[in-house]
Coordinates of C-alpha atoms in Angstrom, one line a residue:
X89 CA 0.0 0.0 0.0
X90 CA 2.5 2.5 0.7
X91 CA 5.0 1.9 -2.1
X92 CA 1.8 2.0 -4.0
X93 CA 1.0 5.6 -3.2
X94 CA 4.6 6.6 -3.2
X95 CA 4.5 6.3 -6.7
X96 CA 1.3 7.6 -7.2
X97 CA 2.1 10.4 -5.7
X98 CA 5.5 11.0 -7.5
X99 CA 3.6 10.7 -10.8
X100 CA 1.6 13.1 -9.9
X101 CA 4.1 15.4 -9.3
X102 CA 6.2 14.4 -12.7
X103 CA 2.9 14.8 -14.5
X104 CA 2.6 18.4 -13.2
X105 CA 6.4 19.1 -14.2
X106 CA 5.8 17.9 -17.3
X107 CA 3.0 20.2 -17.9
X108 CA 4.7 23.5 -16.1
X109 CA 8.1 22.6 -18.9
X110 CA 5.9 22.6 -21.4
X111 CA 4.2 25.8 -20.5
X112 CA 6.8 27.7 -20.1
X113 CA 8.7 26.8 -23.4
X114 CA 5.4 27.2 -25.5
X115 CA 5.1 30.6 -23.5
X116 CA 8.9 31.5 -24.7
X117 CA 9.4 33.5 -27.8
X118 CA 10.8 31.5 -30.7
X119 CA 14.5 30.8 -30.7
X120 CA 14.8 32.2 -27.1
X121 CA 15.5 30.5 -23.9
X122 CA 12.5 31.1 -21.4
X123 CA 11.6 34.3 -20.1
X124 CA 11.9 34.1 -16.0
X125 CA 9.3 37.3 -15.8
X126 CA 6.5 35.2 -16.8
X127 CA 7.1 32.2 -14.3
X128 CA 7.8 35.1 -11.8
X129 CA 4.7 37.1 -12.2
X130 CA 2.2 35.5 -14.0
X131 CA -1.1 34.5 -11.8
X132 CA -1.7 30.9 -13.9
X133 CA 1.9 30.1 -12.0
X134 CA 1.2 31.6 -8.5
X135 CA 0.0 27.7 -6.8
X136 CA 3.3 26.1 -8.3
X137 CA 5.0 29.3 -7.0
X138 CA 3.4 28.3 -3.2
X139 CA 4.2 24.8 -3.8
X140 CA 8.1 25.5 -3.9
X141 CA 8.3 25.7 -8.0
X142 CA 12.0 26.4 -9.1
X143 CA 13.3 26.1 -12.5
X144 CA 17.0 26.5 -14.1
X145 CA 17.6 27.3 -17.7
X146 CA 20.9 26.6 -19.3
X147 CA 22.1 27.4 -22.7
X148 CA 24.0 24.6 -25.1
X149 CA 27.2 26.0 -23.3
X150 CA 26.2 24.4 -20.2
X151 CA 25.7 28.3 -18.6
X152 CA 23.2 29.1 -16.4
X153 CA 21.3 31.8 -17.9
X154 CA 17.8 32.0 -15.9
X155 CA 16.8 31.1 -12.6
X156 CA 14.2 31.6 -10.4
X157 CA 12.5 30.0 -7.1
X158 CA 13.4 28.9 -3.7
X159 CA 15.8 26.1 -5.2
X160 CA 18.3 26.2 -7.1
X161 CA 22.0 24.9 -7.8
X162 CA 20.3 21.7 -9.4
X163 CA 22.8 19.2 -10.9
X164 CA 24.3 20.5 -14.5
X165 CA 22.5 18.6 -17.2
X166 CA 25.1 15.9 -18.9
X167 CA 26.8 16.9 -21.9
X168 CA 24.8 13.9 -23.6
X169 CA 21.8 15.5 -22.7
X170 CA 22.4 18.7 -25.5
X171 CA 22.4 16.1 -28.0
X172 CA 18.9 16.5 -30.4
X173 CA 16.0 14.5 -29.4
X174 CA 17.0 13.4 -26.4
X175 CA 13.6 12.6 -23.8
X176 CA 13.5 14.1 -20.3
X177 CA 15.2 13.2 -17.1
X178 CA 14.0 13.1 -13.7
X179 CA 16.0 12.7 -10.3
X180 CA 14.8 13.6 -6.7
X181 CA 18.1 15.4 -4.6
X182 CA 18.3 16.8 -1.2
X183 CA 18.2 20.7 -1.1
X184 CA 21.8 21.8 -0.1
X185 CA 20.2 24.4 2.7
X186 CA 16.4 23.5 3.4
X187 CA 17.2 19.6 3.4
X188 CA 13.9 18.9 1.3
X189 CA 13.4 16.9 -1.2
X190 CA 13.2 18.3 -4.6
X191 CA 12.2 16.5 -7.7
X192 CA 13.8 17.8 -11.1
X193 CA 12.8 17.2 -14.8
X194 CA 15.1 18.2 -17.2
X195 CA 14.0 18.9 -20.8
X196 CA 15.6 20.4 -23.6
X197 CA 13.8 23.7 -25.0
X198 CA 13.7 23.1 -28.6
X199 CA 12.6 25.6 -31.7
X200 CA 12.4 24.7 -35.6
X201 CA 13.9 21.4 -34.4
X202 CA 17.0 22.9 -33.0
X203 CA 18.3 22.5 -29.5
X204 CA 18.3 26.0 -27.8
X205 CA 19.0 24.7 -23.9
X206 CA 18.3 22.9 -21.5
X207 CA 15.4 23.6 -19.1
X208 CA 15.1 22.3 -15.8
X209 CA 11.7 22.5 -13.1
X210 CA 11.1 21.3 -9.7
X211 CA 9.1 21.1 -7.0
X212 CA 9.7 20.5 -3.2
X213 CA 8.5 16.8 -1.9
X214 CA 7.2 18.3 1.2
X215 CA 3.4 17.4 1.0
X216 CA 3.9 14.4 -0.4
X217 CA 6.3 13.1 2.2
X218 CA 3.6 14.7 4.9
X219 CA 1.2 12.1 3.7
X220 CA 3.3 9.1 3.3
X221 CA 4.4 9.5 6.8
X222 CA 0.8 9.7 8.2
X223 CA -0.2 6.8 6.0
X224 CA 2.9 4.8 7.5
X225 CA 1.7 5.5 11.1
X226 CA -1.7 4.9 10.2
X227 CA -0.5 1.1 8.7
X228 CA 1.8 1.2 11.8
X229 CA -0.7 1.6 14.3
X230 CA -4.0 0.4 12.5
X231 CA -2.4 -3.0 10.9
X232 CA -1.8 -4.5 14.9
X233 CA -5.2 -2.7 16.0
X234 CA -6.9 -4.8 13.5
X235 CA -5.3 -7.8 14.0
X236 CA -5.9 -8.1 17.6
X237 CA -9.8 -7.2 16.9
X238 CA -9.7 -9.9 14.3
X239 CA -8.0 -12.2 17.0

């Protein structure tokens, strides 16, 4: 049960990154990176902004050219990963000074098929590690409760 919801939970999450990347690089001008004003501003972004929404771009020299949110200093993208048509990435990492969890998806920002960058999004783990833990002390507690009334 709980492994079970740990990844429904973390697809639910990937789903919305998935969404927000594509957002923001149909929302970017053609042959530009993203803009950072948009995600920064913009009222359709304000409940990813509560939720702990970062995001990194990087151009095809590997520089950090945008970034904006409460996290940031994720992982450089691989070299392989500027190669065309390559599919997005995720990982989860520790935040360096909050100690959350943070789970990235990388994905290239592409115009006219040509590679511009790399774009990268994330979003803190916090809620979804809340209810995990409360559904682990629920099995903890519940699962011996039950047992001894079945008994």
């Amino acid at each position: 049960v709980y492994a079970s919801m740990s990844r429904s939970l973390t697809t639910v999450v990937d789903d919305t990154l998935r969404s927000v990347a594509a957002q923001i690089i149909a929302d970017s001008g053609h042959g530009e990176l993203v803009s950072i004003d948009d995600v920064a501003q913009e009222p359709e972004y304000e409940q990813l902004r509560d939720r702990g929404f970062s995001m990194e771009a990087w151009d095809l020299n590997g520089r950090l050219v945008e970034s904006y949110g409460p996290y940031g200093g994720f992982p450089t993208p691989s070299a392989d990963f500027y190669a065309p048509f390559q599919s997005g990435q995720f990982m989860t990492i520790e935040d360096g000074e909050s100690h959350d969890p943070v789970r990235i998806y990388s994905v290239q920002i592409v115009d006219r098929n040509e590679v511009l960058g790399v774009l990268q999004v994330a979003q803190n783990l916090n809620n979804i590690q809340s209810t995990l833990n409360l559904l682990l002390i629920t099995l903890l507690i519940g699962g011996p409760l039950v047992a001894a009334a079945a008994g």
